[in-house]
Amino acid sequence: MEEETHTDAKIRAENGTGSSPRGPGCSLRHFACEQNLLSRPDGSASFLQGVAEKSRERLIRNTCEAVVLGTLHPRTSITVVLQVVSDAGSLLACCLNAACMALVDAGVPMRALFCGVACALDSDGTLVLDPTSKQEKARAVLTFALDSVERKLLMSSTKGLYSDTELQQCLAAAQAASQHVFRFYRESLQRRYSKS
Amino acid sequence: MAAGFKTVEPLEYYRRFLKENCRPDGRELGEFRTTTVNIGSISTADGSALVKLGNTTVICGVKAEFAAPSTDAPDKGYVVPNVDLPPLCSSRFRSGPPGEEAQVASQFIADVIENSQIIQKEDLCISPGKLVWVLYCDLICLDYDGNILDACTFALLAALKNVQLPEVTINEETALAEVNLKKKSYLNIRTHPVATSFAVFDDTLLIVDPTGEEEHLATGTLTIVMDEEGKLCCLHKPGGSGLTGAKLQDCMSRAVTRHKEVKKLMDEVIKSMKPK
């Protein structure tokens, strides 16, 4: 019995500008430019960018695989496609929440719900939950995925340097914050099913 | 008969051992496999190291080249890691473009370098805005028997400690770089990040340094990268069973002891190498 969960995340939006085709009296040919291509500093940066997405996909996929009851649906493939509409910080946490809600909406049997919570640690040790893009430039950014049953840590992805005690503080804060997220899940689902 | 049972019911076979708090290869739950490290074996590379964690073998070669810095960071060099898992290390890998596991490992090593600030990128600058060093770190796995991330981190650290960069001066008249191969200096390694990997069994049991089979049977993995001050560079837990805060704390203490073991081993090796 094999159950695969694929996750694709298309993050980069290509900007392109093109000029009109050669018109009368204009000697320039059709030209186009892709902003994104020019702003890359060197080849290795673009390689790592694609690899970063793969890494993110793996994190989300493994989290889903841990909660989805795959044994109830043998020989089934569950594909989760995530499309970023806008990124204002805490992207991975948002992706996790979206993936969970999508799985619930699809009626996939799960052993628990999960939510993503991000927190940023400043240089003086202040904790900021759900940081914006600007706040994410802090000393460390930690993203956790917590399950709904016992608030256990399902997934963690961290960036930056931090101490052990700070980790425990962030984890405790994330566990407290996850309560709000789960309450929001419950309310939105109640609202949806009360209508129909 | 034991071999037959192992093939038919591998998980039950493992559970029998775990109940007695040991593993089929005789290790305890918190014990690492024998770690050996060999530094400077590749003469054509600027720095190299070979690390063996039991059967898992990873070799790291560092080559330094010139590059032009980017406009938004004109005094910063580059450290570009690449983890390669070729088909020769395990039958699960096919030849062709890097698979997902290799890409995730490359990203992990890049994150460790970035987060731990192992090298100050400004140290790699030769002439701001014109010329910087770029260190290509190639990690190749020669034998895959689990716990690839620990081996890669250790190999990278050992190789970077072995790198010797020649002195480069910019000739004012010709504006060309002149390399003095006779005068070489070691890199300034600021921190020593050491990775400790755990595998979660049956949602409760944590074992250290999983082998290939154990990784396959595990329900989750966790990798902690710690530096000498006890600061965490990376807490990599890609999904899998949940962990409570208390279990995480146990992992931290094990990571601290592992850091001491690895640091001692590395210092011995560096000391034993004759200065050139």
XYZ file of C-alpha atoms in Angstrom:
472
model
C 0.000 0.000 0.000
C 1.649 3.190 -1.075
C 0.381 6.640 -0.454
C 2.259 9.605 -1.857
C 1.720 13.189 -1.012
C 3.160 15.594 -3.548
C 3.519 19.223 -2.730
C 4.335 21.821 -5.342
C 4.895 25.438 -4.455
C 5.296 27.972 -7.217
C 6.779 30.964 -5.493
C 8.549 33.233 -7.996
C 6.487 35.454 -10.218
C 8.298 36.273 -13.412
C 8.081 39.883 -14.445
C 8.432 40.491 -18.087
C 8.029 43.484 -20.275
C 7.793 43.293 -23.965
C 7.714 45.944 -26.590
C 5.345 46.094 -29.527
C 6.356 44.343 -32.720
C 8.149 46.325 -35.348
C 5.850 49.081 -36.385
C 6.073 51.371 -39.376
C 9.016 53.715 -39.097
C 10.457 51.880 -36.079
C 13.672 50.017 -36.731
C 13.778 48.139 -33.448
C 12.733 44.526 -33.358
C 10.524 42.992 -30.742
C 12.424 42.835 -27.508
C 11.561 41.577 -24.084
C 13.246 41.566 -20.769
C 12.810 39.414 -17.732
C 13.476 41.379 -14.571
C 13.993 38.340 -12.440
C 16.769 36.969 -14.604
C 18.848 40.140 -14.420
C 18.556 40.632 -10.698
C 20.159 37.300 -9.872
C 23.714 38.034 -8.745
C 25.291 34.755 -9.921
C 24.434 31.270 -11.097
C 24.783 29.587 -7.743
C 22.095 31.804 -6.204
C 19.549 30.600 -8.735
C 20.471 26.981 -8.073
C 19.951 27.405 -4.370
C 16.639 29.140 -4.956
C 15.176 26.068 -6.646
C 16.640 23.899 -3.941
C 15.036 26.025 -1.221
C 11.619 25.316 -2.701
C 12.361 21.588 -2.765
C 13.352 21.773 0.877
C 10.126 23.580 1.775
C 8.100 21.039 -0.179
C 9.708 18.225 1.713
C 8.933 19.806 5.076
C 5.269 20.269 4.192
C 5.016 16.797 2.679
C 6.524 15.049 5.659
C 4.230 16.947 8.029
C 1.168 15.908 6.017
C 2.386 12.319 5.838
C 2.690 12.186 9.616
C -0.964 13.123 10.193
C -2.782 11.672 7.198
C -4.086 8.131 7.766
C -2.591 6.694 4.617
C -3.428 3.128 5.508
C -7.140 3.825 4.928
C -6.494 4.693 1.303
C -4.053 2.250 -0.226
C -2.779 2.744 -3.777
C -3.852 6.380 -3.598
C -1.917 9.510 -4.395
C -2.815 12.724 -2.587
C -1.468 15.824 -4.322
C -1.349 19.092 -2.422
C -0.686 22.091 -4.644
C 0.192 25.366 -2.944
C 0.184 28.593 -4.942
C 1.587 31.671 -3.226
C -0.713 34.637 -3.829
C 1.286 37.106 -1.758
C 4.155 36.738 0.656
C 4.138 39.106 3.636
C 6.257 37.010 5.984
C 5.746 33.665 7.785
C 5.345 31.941 4.415
C 6.045 28.401 5.564
C 3.609 28.682 8.467
C 0.925 29.975 6.120
C 1.589 27.112 3.676
C 1.152 24.594 6.486
C -2.154 26.109 7.579
C -3.393 26.158 3.999
C -2.363 22.537 3.467
C -4.178 21.432 6.628
C -7.377 23.257 5.732
C -7.239 21.853 2.211
C -6.891 18.307 3.528
C -9.860 18.852 5.862
C -11.889 20.302 3.007
C -11.061 17.285 0.871
C -12.246 14.956 3.608
C -8.938 13.140 3.920
C -8.896 11.166 7.179
C -6.265 12.526 9.549
C -5.195 11.557 13.029
C -4.883 15.210 14.063
C -4.984 18.689 12.615
C -1.783 20.668 12.388
C -0.958 24.334 12.242
C 2.116 26.349 11.423
C 3.415 29.087 13.708
C 6.428 31.266 12.991
C 8.325 33.370 15.495
C 11.237 35.748 15.164
C 13.901 36.371 17.783
C 15.434 39.813 17.969
C 19.046 40.539 18.901
C 17.938 41.507 22.426
C 15.870 38.361 22.849
C 12.364 39.715 22.230
C 9.993 37.226 20.712
C 7.670 38.232 17.888
C 5.044 35.732 16.767
C 3.941 35.630 13.140
C 6.605 38.064 11.903
C 6.171 40.265 8.845
C 8.777 40.268 6.086
C 10.572 43.156 7.759
C 10.533 41.476 11.166
C 11.901 38.294 9.582
C 15.255 40.031 9.125
C 15.797 39.418 12.867
C 18.529 37.316 14.452
C 16.588 34.081 14.179
C 13.320 32.911 12.660
C 11.805 29.638 13.851
C 8.832 27.961 12.188
C 7.027 25.125 13.954
C 4.225 22.792 12.972
C 2.181 21.644 15.972
C -0.515 19.020 16.121
C -3.927 19.667 17.598
C -4.184 16.707 19.973
C -1.239 17.216 22.319
C 0.504 20.262 20.806
C 3.494 18.108 19.997
C 6.186 19.391 17.664
C 5.663 17.850 14.216
C 8.015 19.931 12.128
C 10.571 22.578 12.805
C 12.620 24.687 10.430
C 14.885 27.363 11.814
C 17.116 30.079 10.476
C 19.740 31.890 12.520
C 21.502 31.335 15.814
C 19.660 30.974 19.135
C 20.103 29.315 22.510
C 18.367 26.318 24.020
C 16.288 28.386 26.463
C 15.143 30.665 23.667
C 14.031 27.605 21.729
C 11.904 26.411 24.644
C 10.408 29.901 25.016
C 9.519 30.033 21.326
C 8.050 26.548 21.471
C 5.891 27.461 24.467
C 4.744 30.667 22.782
C 3.991 28.756 19.574
C 1.975 26.171 21.512
C -0.088 28.930 23.100
C -0.591 30.619 19.728
C -1.629 27.361 18.085
C -4.723 27.365 20.289
C -5.938 30.468 18.466
C -5.252 28.895 15.094
C -7.140 25.717 15.968
C -10.038 27.766 17.310
C -10.104 29.639 14.014
C -10.138 26.312 12.109
C -13.079 25.116 14.196
C -15.024 28.358 13.762
C -14.495 28.539 10.017
C -15.530 24.926 9.578
C -18.605 25.432 11.744
C -19.535 28.459 9.694
C -19.133 26.511 6.483
C -21.155 23.496 7.500
C -23.888 25.479 9.295
C -24.766 27.191 6.011
C -25.236 23.987 4.050
C 16.102 -18.052 11.733
C 16.706 -14.545 13.027
C 17.528 -13.443 9.495
C 14.209 -14.822 8.276
C 12.294 -13.027 11.018
C 14.148 -9.827 10.199
C 13.118 -9.984 6.548
C 9.490 -10.782 7.250
C 8.847 -8.480 10.205
C 11.626 -5.873 10.361
C 9.746 -3.604 12.736
C 8.981 -6.369 15.247
C 12.584 -7.504 15.003
C 13.727 -4.012 15.947
C 11.167 -3.676 18.708
C 12.563 -6.782 20.401
C 15.946 -5.086 20.631
C 14.606 -1.695 21.623
C 12.730 -3.302 24.527
C 16.104 -4.336 25.932
C 17.394 -0.768 25.350
C 19.888 -1.779 22.708
C 20.110 -2.113 18.943
C 20.924 -4.996 16.580
C 24.459 -3.744 16.037
C 25.075 -3.790 19.783
C 24.901 -0.066 20.397
C 22.924 1.595 23.136
C 20.153 4.004 22.252
C 22.340 7.043 22.855
C 25.562 5.714 21.397
C 27.176 6.896 18.165
C 28.951 4.648 15.703
C 32.743 4.771 15.496
C 33.704 8.082 13.898
C 36.901 8.347 11.897
C 38.188 11.393 10.053
C 41.001 11.793 7.562
C 42.084 15.294 6.602
C 43.953 16.514 3.554
C 43.756 13.361 1.485
C 42.928 15.103 -1.802
C 46.039 16.927 -2.944
C 44.384 18.699 -5.866
C 41.782 20.332 -3.638
C 42.498 23.327 -1.461
C 41.034 21.481 1.507
C 39.569 18.037 1.950
C 38.302 15.645 4.567
C 36.918 12.127 4.653
C 34.529 11.213 7.464
C 33.275 7.744 8.320
C 30.381 7.280 10.748
C 30.277 3.506 10.981
C 29.665 2.561 7.347
C 28.435 5.962 6.206
C 31.281 7.619 4.309
C 31.301 11.207 3.098
C 34.186 12.994 1.451
C 34.342 16.772 1.212
C 36.582 18.697 -1.167
C 36.910 22.473 -1.097
C 38.152 24.419 -4.110
C 38.754 28.137 -3.961
C 38.278 30.283 -7.047
C 38.045 33.927 -7.886
C 34.725 35.624 -8.439
C 33.284 39.080 -8.752
C 31.178 40.024 -5.741
C 27.529 40.975 -6.071
C 26.677 44.658 -6.097
C 24.637 44.549 -2.891
C 27.450 42.863 -0.938
C 30.725 44.037 -2.481
C 32.961 42.824 0.341
C 31.477 39.367 0.850
C 32.774 36.157 -0.656
C 30.703 33.037 -1.304
C 30.616 29.569 0.181
C 28.732 27.244 -2.154
C 28.027 23.759 -0.815
C 26.782 20.877 -2.917
C 25.871 17.443 -1.641
C 26.015 14.642 -4.173
C 24.409 11.267 -3.512
C 25.616 9.175 -6.459
C 24.207 5.756 -7.337
C 27.368 4.115 -6.023
C 26.539 4.924 -2.420
C 23.178 3.209 -2.334
C 20.820 1.385 -4.656
C 18.033 3.836 -3.896
C 19.695 6.605 -5.917
C 19.689 6.753 -9.715
C 22.084 8.625 -11.959
C 20.878 11.904 -13.403
C 19.920 15.286 -11.907
C 20.184 15.519 -8.114
C 17.258 13.842 -6.400
C 15.196 15.314 -3.615
C 17.338 13.911 -0.818
C 20.518 15.420 -2.283
C 18.836 18.787 -2.735
C 17.477 18.794 0.810
C 20.918 17.873 2.143
C 22.530 20.668 0.077
C 20.014 23.142 1.431
C 20.632 21.902 4.956
C 24.410 22.399 4.636
C 23.872 25.840 3.094
C 21.638 26.758 6.048
C 24.219 25.514 8.550
C 26.947 27.604 6.910
C 24.691 30.642 6.822
C 23.257 30.334 10.328
C 26.386 29.344 12.209
C 28.581 31.994 10.564
C 31.351 29.387 10.422
C 33.275 31.695 8.105
C 32.915 35.440 8.064
C 32.177 36.145 4.407
C 34.179 39.346 4.694
C 37.298 37.213 5.304
C 36.954 35.949 1.754
C 37.221 39.399 0.256
C 40.379 40.224 -1.683
C 39.481 43.577 -3.149
C 36.061 45.055 -2.288
C 33.844 45.401 -5.288
C 36.331 43.692 -7.604
C 37.559 40.317 -6.440
C 36.448 37.835 -3.807
C 37.068 34.173 -3.072
C 34.343 31.651 -3.716
C 34.705 28.327 -1.899
C 33.026 25.453 -3.722
C 32.439 22.716 -1.157
C 31.598 19.420 -2.807
C 30.373 16.697 -0.484
C 30.146 13.288 -2.046
C 28.689 10.322 -0.249
C 30.625 7.175 -0.924
C 28.561 4.845 1.233
C 25.048 5.552 2.466
C 24.186 3.861 5.735
C 22.028 6.488 7.409
C 22.781 9.738 9.188
C 24.105 11.517 6.135
C 23.581 14.993 7.598
C 25.885 14.458 10.575
C 28.623 13.055 8.355
C 28.295 15.913 5.841
C 28.448 18.600 8.537
C 31.514 17.043 10.119
C 33.237 16.562 6.738
C 32.545 20.172 5.783
C 33.927 21.485 9.073
C 37.060 19.348 8.841
C 37.662 20.285 5.201
C 37.232 24.006 5.890
C 39.742 23.736 8.708
C 42.144 22.187 6.215
C 41.736 24.873 3.533
C 44.766 26.999 2.861
C 44.285 30.077 0.713
C 47.269 31.638 -1.053
C 47.975 35.296 -0.620
C 46.559 37.453 -3.423
C 47.640 40.977 -4.202
C 46.185 43.244 -6.839
C 48.897 44.732 -9.011
C 48.106 48.463 -9.221
C 49.614 48.939 -12.674
C 48.015 46.036 -14.478
C 44.974 45.692 -12.176
C 45.491 41.923 -12.314
C 45.533 39.606 -9.360
C 48.871 38.093 -8.424
C 48.758 34.844 -6.537
C 51.632 33.959 -4.256
C 51.389 30.184 -3.907
C 54.288 30.036 -1.476
C 52.490 32.059 1.165
C 49.347 30.278 2.301
C 47.185 30.863 5.302
C 44.423 28.882 6.957
C 40.847 30.094 7.059
C 39.536 31.733 10.178
C 36.936 29.229 11.384
C 34.858 31.084 13.946
C 32.503 28.427 15.206
C 32.394 24.657 15.086
C 28.869 23.485 14.302
C 28.306 19.799 15.007
C 25.175 17.949 13.928
C 23.447 15.257 15.978
C 20.688 13.246 14.344
C 17.945 11.264 16.047
C 15.322 8.876 14.742
C 11.893 8.580 16.363
C 10.465 5.086 16.719
C 6.808 4.344 17.401
C 6.203 7.992 18.295
C 8.021 7.637 21.610
C 11.528 6.219 21.470
C 14.460 8.350 20.388
C 17.612 6.743 19.071
C 20.808 8.520 18.147
C 22.748 8.134 14.881
C 20.331 5.895 12.950
C 21.675 3.446 10.376
C 20.078 3.124 6.950
C 17.659 0.412 8.089
C 16.697 2.319 11.221
C 15.975 5.447 9.195
C 13.719 3.422 6.949
C 11.748 2.016 9.902
C 11.635 5.256 11.867
C 8.495 7.359 12.055
C 10.401 10.638 12.176
C 13.853 12.186 12.254
C 15.390 15.160 14.024
C 18.729 16.864 13.476
C 20.184 19.395 15.886
C 23.202 21.490 14.925
C 24.944 23.050 17.866
C 28.059 25.156 18.217
C 30.480 25.227 21.120
C 28.572 27.825 23.147
C 25.470 25.688 23.174
C 23.764 27.883 20.598
C 21.620 26.142 18.037
C 22.283 26.802 14.384
C 19.602 24.538 13.064
C 16.751 22.448 14.398
C 15.762 20.377 11.404
C 12.703 18.266 11.927
C 11.063 17.498 8.598
C 7.698 16.214 9.760
C 7.254 12.789 11.295
C 5.884 11.939 14.733
C 5.395 14.660 17.278
C 7.842 15.437 20.063
C 7.138 17.021 23.410
C 9.269 19.809 24.848
C 10.783 17.438 27.423
C 11.968 14.984 24.751
C 13.478 17.910 22.873
C 15.374 18.853 25.999
C 16.873 15.328 26.220
C 18.003 15.642 22.621
C 19.676 18.938 23.417
C 21.748 17.468 26.225
C 22.827 14.576 23.992
C 23.804 17.074 21.292
C 25.976 18.950 23.791
C 27.928 15.792 24.720
C 28.263 14.849 21.057
C 29.709 18.269 20.317
C 32.418 17.695 22.919
C 33.273 14.267 21.457
C 33.540 15.607 17.922
C 35.532 18.652 18.914
C 38.037 16.475 20.776
C 38.421 14.189 17.756
C 38.918 17.088 15.394
C 41.495 18.766 17.608
C 43.478 15.519 17.809
C 43.468 15.154 14.027
C 44.503 18.746 13.408
C 47.303 18.441 15.932
C 48.548 15.203 14.395
C 48.869 16.776 10.963
C 52.351 18.100 10.502
C 52.393 21.818 9.646
C 53.564 22.337 6.072
